[in-house]
PDB file of C-alpha atoms in Angstrom:
ATOM      1  CA  MET F   1     -56.086 -30.500 -42.784  1.00  0.00           C
ATOM      2  CA  ARG F   2     -52.410 -31.395 -43.145  1.00  0.00           C
ATOM      3  CA  ARG F   3     -52.336 -32.616 -39.565  1.00  0.00           C
ATOM      4  CA  THR F   4     -55.356 -34.830 -40.240  1.00  0.00           C
ATOM      5  CA  LYS F   5     -53.653 -36.415 -43.268  1.00  0.00           C
ATOM      6  CA  GLU F   6     -50.487 -37.020 -41.267  1.00  0.00           C
ATOM      7  CA  GLN F   7     -52.485 -38.647 -38.482  1.00  0.00           C
ATOM      8  CA  ALA F   8     -54.311 -40.861 -40.977  1.00  0.00           C
ATOM      9  CA  ALA F   9     -51.024 -41.929 -42.560  1.00  0.00           C
ATOM     10  CA  GLU F  10     -49.547 -42.737 -39.155  1.00  0.00           C
ATOM     11  CA  THR F  11     -52.632 -44.758 -38.230  1.00  0.00           C
ATOM     12  CA  GLY F  12     -52.273 -46.713 -41.457  1.00  0.00           C
ATOM     13  CA  ARG F  13     -48.622 -47.469 -40.682  1.00  0.00           C
ATOM     14  CA  GLN F  14     -49.528 -48.646 -37.176  1.00  0.00           C
ATOM     15  CA  ILE F  15     -52.211 -50.957 -38.531  1.00  0.00           C
ATOM     16  CA  LEU F  16     -49.852 -52.423 -41.131  1.00  0.00           C
ATOM     17  CA  GLN F  17     -47.126 -53.045 -38.561  1.00  0.00           C
ATOM     18  CA  ALA F  18     -49.581 -54.770 -36.237  1.00  0.00           C
ATOM     19  CA  ALA F  19     -50.975 -56.889 -39.063  1.00  0.00           C
ATOM     20  CA  GLU F  20     -47.517 -57.970 -40.169  1.00  0.00           C
ATOM     21  CA  THR F  21     -46.532 -58.982 -36.639  1.00  0.00           C
ATOM     22  CA  LEU F  22     -49.653 -61.072 -36.149  1.00  0.00           C
ATOM     23  CA  PHE F  23     -49.528 -62.661 -39.605  1.00  0.00           C
ATOM     24  CA  LEU F  24     -45.989 -63.841 -38.918  1.00  0.00           C
ATOM     25  CA  ASP F  25     -46.669 -65.026 -35.379  1.00  0.00           C
ATOM     26  CA  LYS F  26     -49.973 -66.814 -35.952  1.00  0.00           C
ATOM     27  CA  GLY F  27     -50.419 -67.243 -39.686  1.00  0.00           C
ATOM     28  CA  TYR F  28     -52.670 -65.207 -41.944  1.00  0.00           C
ATOM     29  CA  ASP F  29     -55.745 -67.444 -41.581  1.00  0.00           C
ATOM     30  CA  ASN F  30     -55.536 -67.438 -37.781  1.00  0.00           C
ATOM     31  CA  VAL F  31     -55.564 -63.667 -37.319  1.00  0.00           C
ATOM     32  CA  SER F  32     -58.754 -61.669 -36.880  1.00  0.00           C
ATOM     33  CA  LEU F  33     -59.347 -57.999 -37.558  1.00  0.00           C
ATOM     34  CA  GLU F  34     -60.191 -57.606 -33.873  1.00  0.00           C
ATOM     35  CA  GLU F  35     -56.694 -58.780 -32.926  1.00  0.00           C
ATOM     36  CA  ILE F  36     -55.108 -56.397 -35.405  1.00  0.00           C
ATOM     37  CA  ALA F  37     -57.229 -53.539 -34.074  1.00  0.00           C
ATOM     38  CA  ALA F  38     -56.280 -54.329 -30.483  1.00  0.00           C
ATOM     39  CA  LEU F  39     -52.558 -54.522 -31.197  1.00  0.00           C
ATOM     40  CA  SER F  40     -52.539 -51.314 -33.240  1.00  0.00           C
ATOM     41  CA  GLY F  41     -54.752 -49.437 -30.785  1.00  0.00           C
ATOM     42  CA  VAL F  42     -57.523 -48.626 -33.263  1.00  0.00           C
ATOM     43  CA  THR F  43     -61.066 -49.781 -33.928  1.00  0.00           C
ATOM     44  CA  ARG F  44     -62.044 -52.436 -36.449  1.00  0.00           C
ATOM     45  CA  GLY F  45     -63.810 -49.678 -38.353  1.00  0.00           C
ATOM     46  CA  ALA F  46     -60.496 -47.873 -38.795  1.00  0.00           C
ATOM     47  CA  ILE F  47     -59.038 -50.974 -40.440  1.00  0.00           C
ATOM     48  CA  HIS F  48     -61.997 -51.163 -42.831  1.00  0.00           C
ATOM     49  CA  TRP F  49     -61.583 -47.479 -43.647  1.00  0.00           C
ATOM     50  CA  HIS F  50     -57.873 -47.760 -44.420  1.00  0.00           C
ATOM     51  CA  PHE F  51     -57.661 -51.229 -46.005  1.00  0.00           C
ATOM     52  CA  LYS F  52     -61.245 -52.579 -46.449  1.00  0.00           C
ATOM     53  CA  ASN F  53     -60.397 -56.072 -45.160  1.00  0.00           C
ATOM     54  CA  LYS F  54     -57.616 -58.448 -44.147  1.00  0.00           C
ATOM     55  CA  HIS F  55     -56.682 -59.231 -47.723  1.00  0.00           C
ATOM     56  CA  GLY F  56     -56.301 -55.512 -48.332  1.00  0.00           C
ATOM     57  CA  LEU F  57     -53.668 -55.437 -45.611  1.00  0.00           C
ATOM     58  CA  LEU F  58     -51.600 -58.043 -47.429  1.00  0.00           C
ATOM     59  CA  LEU F  59     -51.872 -56.126 -50.681  1.00  0.00           C
ATOM     60  CA  ALA F  60     -50.686 -52.973 -48.906  1.00  0.00           C
ATOM     61  CA  LEU F  61     -47.671 -54.855 -47.522  1.00  0.00           C
ATOM     62  CA  ARG F  62     -46.910 -56.097 -51.023  1.00  0.00           C
ATOM     63  CA  ASN F  63     -47.090 -52.583 -52.435  1.00  0.00           C
ATOM     64  CA  GLU F  64     -44.559 -51.375 -49.869  1.00  0.00           C
ATOM     65  CA  ALA F  65     -42.031 -53.967 -51.006  1.00  0.00           C
ATOM     66  CA  GLN F  66     -42.513 -53.132 -54.684  1.00  0.00           C
ATOM     67  CA  GLU F  67     -42.531 -49.351 -54.376  1.00  0.00           C
ATOM     68  CA  PRO F  68     -38.856 -48.590 -55.269  1.00  0.00           C
ATOM     69  CA  PHE F  69     -39.134 -50.671 -58.459  1.00  0.00           C
ATOM     70  CA  ARG F  70     -42.517 -49.174 -59.322  1.00  0.00           C
ATOM     71  CA  GLN F  71     -41.182 -45.635 -58.913  1.00  0.00           C
ATOM     72  CA  PHE F  72     -38.241 -46.382 -61.215  1.00  0.00           C
ATOM     73  CA  ALA F  73     -40.507 -47.971 -63.846  1.00  0.00           C
ATOM     74  CA  ASP F  74     -42.859 -44.967 -63.662  1.00  0.00           C
ATOM     75  CA  GLU F  75     -39.965 -42.528 -64.074  1.00  0.00           C
ATOM     76  CA  LEU F  76     -38.835 -44.336 -67.214  1.00  0.00           C
ATOM     77  CA  SER F  77     -42.363 -44.532 -68.642  1.00  0.00           C
ATOM     78  CA  GLU F  78     -42.866 -40.805 -68.107  1.00  0.00           C
ATOM     79  CA  GLY F  79     -39.451 -39.876 -69.489  1.00  0.00           C
ATOM     80  CA  ARG F  80     -38.260 -38.483 -66.150  1.00  0.00           C
ATOM     81  CA  GLY F  81     -35.251 -40.765 -65.870  1.00  0.00           C
ATOM     82  CA  SER F  82     -32.683 -42.614 -67.948  1.00  0.00           C
ATOM     83  CA  ALA F  83     -32.831 -46.352 -68.440  1.00  0.00           C
ATOM     84  CA  SER F  84     -29.819 -47.187 -66.312  1.00  0.00           C
ATOM     85  CA  ILE F  85     -28.821 -50.744 -65.545  1.00  0.00           C
ATOM     86  CA  GLU F  86     -26.619 -49.309 -62.814  1.00  0.00           C
ATOM     87  CA  LYS F  87     -29.600 -47.690 -61.090  1.00  0.00           C
ATOM     88  CA  LEU F  88     -31.541 -50.953 -61.204  1.00  0.00           C
ATOM     89  CA  GLY F  89     -28.551 -52.622 -59.566  1.00  0.00           C
ATOM     90  CA  ASP F  90     -28.585 -49.937 -56.877  1.00  0.00           C
ATOM     91  CA  ILE F  91     -32.286 -50.499 -56.166  1.00  0.00           C
ATOM     92  CA  ILE F  92     -31.881 -54.272 -55.904  1.00  0.00           C
ATOM     93  CA  THR F  93     -28.830 -53.902 -53.651  1.00  0.00           C
ATOM     94  CA  ASP F  94     -30.730 -51.436 -51.450  1.00  0.00           C
ATOM     95  CA  THR F  95     -33.503 -54.026 -51.166  1.00  0.00           C
ATOM     96  CA  PHE F  96     -30.930 -56.587 -50.052  1.00  0.00           C
ATOM     97  CA  LYS F  97     -29.622 -54.137 -47.439  1.00  0.00           C
ATOM     98  CA  LEU F  98     -33.115 -53.565 -46.040  1.00  0.00           C
ATOM     99  CA  LEU F  99     -33.678 -57.299 -45.711  1.00  0.00           C
ATOM    100  CA  GLU F 100     -30.401 -57.628 -43.804  1.00  0.00           C
ATOM    101  CA  GLN F 101     -30.785 -54.610 -41.542  1.00  0.00           C
ATOM    102  CA  ASP F 102     -34.517 -54.237 -40.859  1.00  0.00           C
ATOM    103  CA  PRO F 103     -36.369 -57.177 -39.251  1.00  0.00           C
ATOM    104  CA  ARG F 104     -39.675 -55.723 -40.434  1.00  0.00           C
ATOM    105  CA  GLN F 105     -38.550 -55.885 -44.064  1.00  0.00           C
ATOM    106  CA  ARG F 106     -37.420 -59.467 -43.627  1.00  0.00           C
ATOM    107  CA  GLY F 107     -40.788 -60.265 -42.130  1.00  0.00           C
ATOM    108  CA  LEU F 108     -42.505 -58.601 -45.050  1.00  0.00           C
ATOM    109  CA  LEU F 109     -40.772 -61.045 -47.369  1.00  0.00           C
ATOM    110  CA  ARG F 110     -42.181 -63.990 -45.445  1.00  0.00           C
ATOM    111  CA  VAL F 111     -45.673 -62.491 -45.550  1.00  0.00           C
ATOM    112  CA  MET F 112     -45.470 -62.158 -49.323  1.00  0.00           C
ATOM    113  CA  MET F 113     -44.346 -65.763 -49.670  1.00  0.00           C
ATOM    114  CA  ARG F 114     -47.339 -66.918 -47.629  1.00  0.00           C
ATOM    115  CA  LEU F 115     -49.692 -64.810 -49.716  1.00  0.00           C
ATOM    116  CA  ASP F 116     -48.368 -66.238 -52.970  1.00  0.00           C
ATOM    117  CA  ILE F 117     -48.619 -69.816 -51.716  1.00  0.00           C
ATOM    118  CA  GLY F 118     -52.244 -69.188 -50.850  1.00  0.00           C
ATOM    119  CA  LEU F 119     -53.006 -67.631 -54.229  1.00  0.00           C
ATOM    120  CA  ALA F 120     -51.319 -70.511 -56.049  1.00  0.00           C
ATOM    121  CA  GLU F 121     -53.283 -73.105 -54.083  1.00  0.00           C
ATOM    122  CA  LYS F 122     -56.609 -71.419 -54.817  1.00  0.00           C
ATOM    123  CA  GLU F 123     -55.835 -71.299 -58.554  1.00  0.00           C
ATOM    124  CA  GLU F 124     -58.295 -68.471 -59.012  1.00  0.00           C
ATOM    125  CA  GLY F 125     -57.940 -65.750 -61.611  1.00  0.00           C
ATOM    126  CA  GLY F 126     -57.883 -62.040 -60.938  1.00  0.00           C
ATOM    127  CA  GLU F 127     -55.054 -61.960 -58.384  1.00  0.00           C
ATOM    128  CA  ASN F 128     -51.434 -61.719 -59.466  1.00  0.00           C
ATOM    129  CA  THR F 129     -48.752 -63.169 -57.238  1.00  0.00           C
ATOM    130  CA  PHE F 130     -45.826 -61.092 -55.998  1.00  0.00           C
ATOM    131  CA  PRO F 131     -43.401 -62.701 -58.516  1.00  0.00           C
ATOM    132  CA  GLU F 132     -45.827 -61.994 -61.364  1.00  0.00           C
ATOM    133  CA  GLU F 133     -46.124 -58.337 -60.414  1.00  0.00           C
ATOM    134  CA  MET F 134     -42.372 -57.958 -59.924  1.00  0.00           C
ATOM    135  CA  HIS F 135     -41.756 -59.604 -63.308  1.00  0.00           C
ATOM    136  CA  ALA F 136     -44.107 -57.089 -64.931  1.00  0.00           C
ATOM    137  CA  LEU F 137     -42.199 -54.201 -63.329  1.00  0.00           C
ATOM    138  CA  PHE F 138     -38.871 -55.594 -64.524  1.00  0.00           C
ATOM    139  CA  VAL F 139     -40.271 -55.969 -68.055  1.00  0.00           C
ATOM    140  CA  ARG F 140     -41.239 -52.274 -68.038  1.00  0.00           C
ATOM    141  CA  ILE F 141     -37.739 -51.316 -66.918  1.00  0.00           C
ATOM    142  CA  PHE F 142     -35.986 -53.490 -69.500  1.00  0.00           C
ATOM    143  CA  ARG F 143     -38.233 -52.213 -72.286  1.00  0.00           C
ATOM    144  CA  ALA F 144     -36.881 -48.754 -71.519  1.00  0.00           C
ATOM    145  CA  VAL F 145     -33.348 -50.163 -71.625  1.00  0.00           C
ATOM    146  CA  GLU F 146     -34.154 -51.800 -74.968  1.00  0.00           C
ATOM    147  CA  ARG F 147     -35.200 -48.432 -76.421  1.00  0.00           C
ATOM    148  CA  SER F 148     -32.027 -46.733 -75.231  1.00  0.00           C
ATOM    149  CA  PRO F 149     -29.188 -47.611 -74.886  1.00  0.00           C
ATOM    150  CA  GLY F 150     -30.279 -51.045 -76.126  1.00  0.00           C
ATOM    151  CA  MET F 151     -29.891 -54.632 -74.970  1.00  0.00           C
ATOM    152  CA  MET F 152     -27.289 -57.188 -75.866  1.00  0.00           C
ATOM    153  CA  LYS F 153     -28.462 -59.905 -78.230  1.00  0.00           C
ATOM    154  CA  PRO F 154     -30.231 -62.303 -77.812  1.00  0.00           C
ATOM    155  CA  TRP F 155     -31.800 -60.766 -74.692  1.00  0.00           C
ATOM    156  CA  THR F 156     -35.349 -59.441 -74.734  1.00  0.00           C
ATOM    157  CA  PRO F 157     -37.058 -57.473 -71.934  1.00  0.00           C
ATOM    158  CA  GLU F 158     -39.160 -60.503 -71.052  1.00  0.00           C
ATOM    159  CA  LYS F 159     -36.203 -62.904 -70.877  1.00  0.00           C
ATOM    160  CA  ALA F 160     -34.073 -60.440 -68.936  1.00  0.00           C
ATOM    161  CA  ALA F 161     -36.891 -59.792 -66.457  1.00  0.00           C
ATOM    162  CA  SER F 162     -37.358 -63.520 -65.843  1.00  0.00           C
ATOM    163  CA  MET F 163     -33.656 -64.150 -65.323  1.00  0.00           C
ATOM    164  CA  VAL F 164     -32.995 -61.175 -63.051  1.00  0.00           C
ATOM    165  CA  TYR F 165     -36.015 -61.828 -60.844  1.00  0.00           C
ATOM    166  CA  ALA F 166     -35.124 -65.534 -60.608  1.00  0.00           C
ATOM    167  CA  ALA F 167     -31.580 -64.617 -59.560  1.00  0.00           C
ATOM    168  CA  MET F 168     -32.807 -62.046 -57.061  1.00  0.00           C
ATOM    169  CA  GLY F 169     -35.363 -64.433 -55.577  1.00  0.00           C
ATOM    170  CA  GLY F 170     -32.884 -67.288 -55.428  1.00  0.00           C
ATOM    171  CA  LEU F 171     -30.310 -65.215 -53.565  1.00  0.00           C
ATOM    172  CA  ILE F 172     -32.881 -64.008 -51.045  1.00  0.00           C
ATOM    173  CA  THR F 173     -34.239 -67.507 -50.447  1.00  0.00           C
ATOM    174  CA  GLU F 174     -30.767 -69.031 -50.060  1.00  0.00           C
ATOM    175  CA  TRP F 175     -29.768 -66.296 -47.622  1.00  0.00           C
ATOM    176  CA  ALA F 176     -33.007 -66.399 -45.631  1.00  0.00           C
ATOM    177  CA  LEU F 177     -33.449 -70.152 -45.281  1.00  0.00           C
ATOM    178  CA  ARG F 178     -29.904 -71.463 -45.002  1.00  0.00           C
ATOM    179  CA  LYS F 179     -26.778 -70.646 -43.030  1.00  0.00           C
ATOM    180  CA  THR F 180     -24.475 -69.393 -45.743  1.00  0.00           C
ATOM    181  CA  GLU F 181     -21.147 -67.614 -45.781  1.00  0.00           C
ATOM    182  CA  PHE F 182     -22.148 -64.878 -48.222  1.00  0.00           C
ATOM    183  CA  THR F 183     -23.725 -61.540 -47.337  1.00  0.00           C
ATOM    184  CA  LEU F 184     -26.841 -60.615 -49.241  1.00  0.00           C
ATOM    185  CA  SER F 185     -26.010 -56.940 -49.777  1.00  0.00           C
ATOM    186  CA  ASN F 186     -22.315 -57.279 -50.642  1.00  0.00           C
ATOM    187  CA  ASP F 187     -21.969 -60.672 -52.307  1.00  0.00           C
ATOM    188  CA  GLY F 188     -25.520 -60.844 -53.611  1.00  0.00           C
ATOM    189  CA  GLY F 189     -25.308 -57.270 -54.853  1.00  0.00           C
ATOM    190  CA  LEU F 190     -22.052 -58.026 -56.687  1.00  0.00           C
ATOM    191  CA  PHE F 191     -23.635 -61.041 -58.378  1.00  0.00           C
ATOM    192  CA  ILE F 192     -26.670 -59.019 -59.517  1.00  0.00           C
ATOM    193  CA  ARG F 193     -24.524 -56.161 -60.843  1.00  0.00           C
ATOM    194  CA  THR F 194     -22.350 -58.608 -62.775  1.00  0.00           C
ATOM    195  CA  LEU F 195     -25.463 -60.201 -64.231  1.00  0.00           C
ATOM    196  CA  LEU F 196     -26.975 -56.855 -65.225  1.00  0.00           C
ATOM    197  CA  ALA F 197     -23.739 -55.687 -66.857  1.00  0.00           C
ATOM    198  CA  GLY F 198     -24.104 -58.388 -69.489  1.00  0.00           C
ATOM    199  CA  LEU F 199     -27.573 -57.251 -70.546  1.00  0.00           C
ATOM    200  CA  GLN F 200     -27.111 -53.619 -71.569  1.00  0.00           C
ATOM    201  CA  ARG F 201     -25.485 -52.649 -74.850  1.00  0.00           C
ATOM    202  CA  ARG F 202     -22.394 -50.469 -74.531  1.00  0.00           C
ATOM    203  CA  PRO F 203     -21.391 -47.714 -76.988  1.00  0.00           C
ATOM    204  CA  THR F 204     -18.557 -49.895 -78.298  1.00  0.00           C
ATOM    205  CA  ASP F 205     -20.777 -52.938 -78.865  1.00  0.00           C
ATOM    206  CA  GLU F 206     -21.580 -53.859 -82.439  1.00  0.00           C
ATOM    207  CA  ASN F 207     -25.128 -54.603 -83.524  1.00  0.00           C
TER     208      ASN F 207
END
């Protein structure tokens, strides 16, 4: 039984990797499930079983990118972790490192951008864009910070989430689309940590 689950998980990873490669090479609308099946070495039925359809593949890729932030937010909601600005800085910096070091992670970013452009153009309800979902995760994290140890005035969880995600997204876009002299993990990480340090109340801060 365990072997079967491991095989299923590996098949899912192979399908996702094939889908990502084709989406980037040809564009989401120009890729068929048959092409994904052929590249991943599975049947079209296997894709339906794992992901239902092509859109499900994009949602699975999105979930992979969000997972570290989701896990941290869940830990805070369940009381299994402390609301640490430093840990959030670590997670964001680790994300920057993955984008620099792993071509697949960099490709995943481009896939998410294409998905969000498509959702915005359709202007249909029911589907949240990647920035909207990330903003919601950041709000959950900063609400835990607000409870303890507290946030510096006049910051609220919603305002902090908007600012931090905008800074994170801006750094990634600048690094990915332009030839710049800064490194995303070192220089970008330093900028994010400096930004975060001004949001959390310290024991010596007055109310």
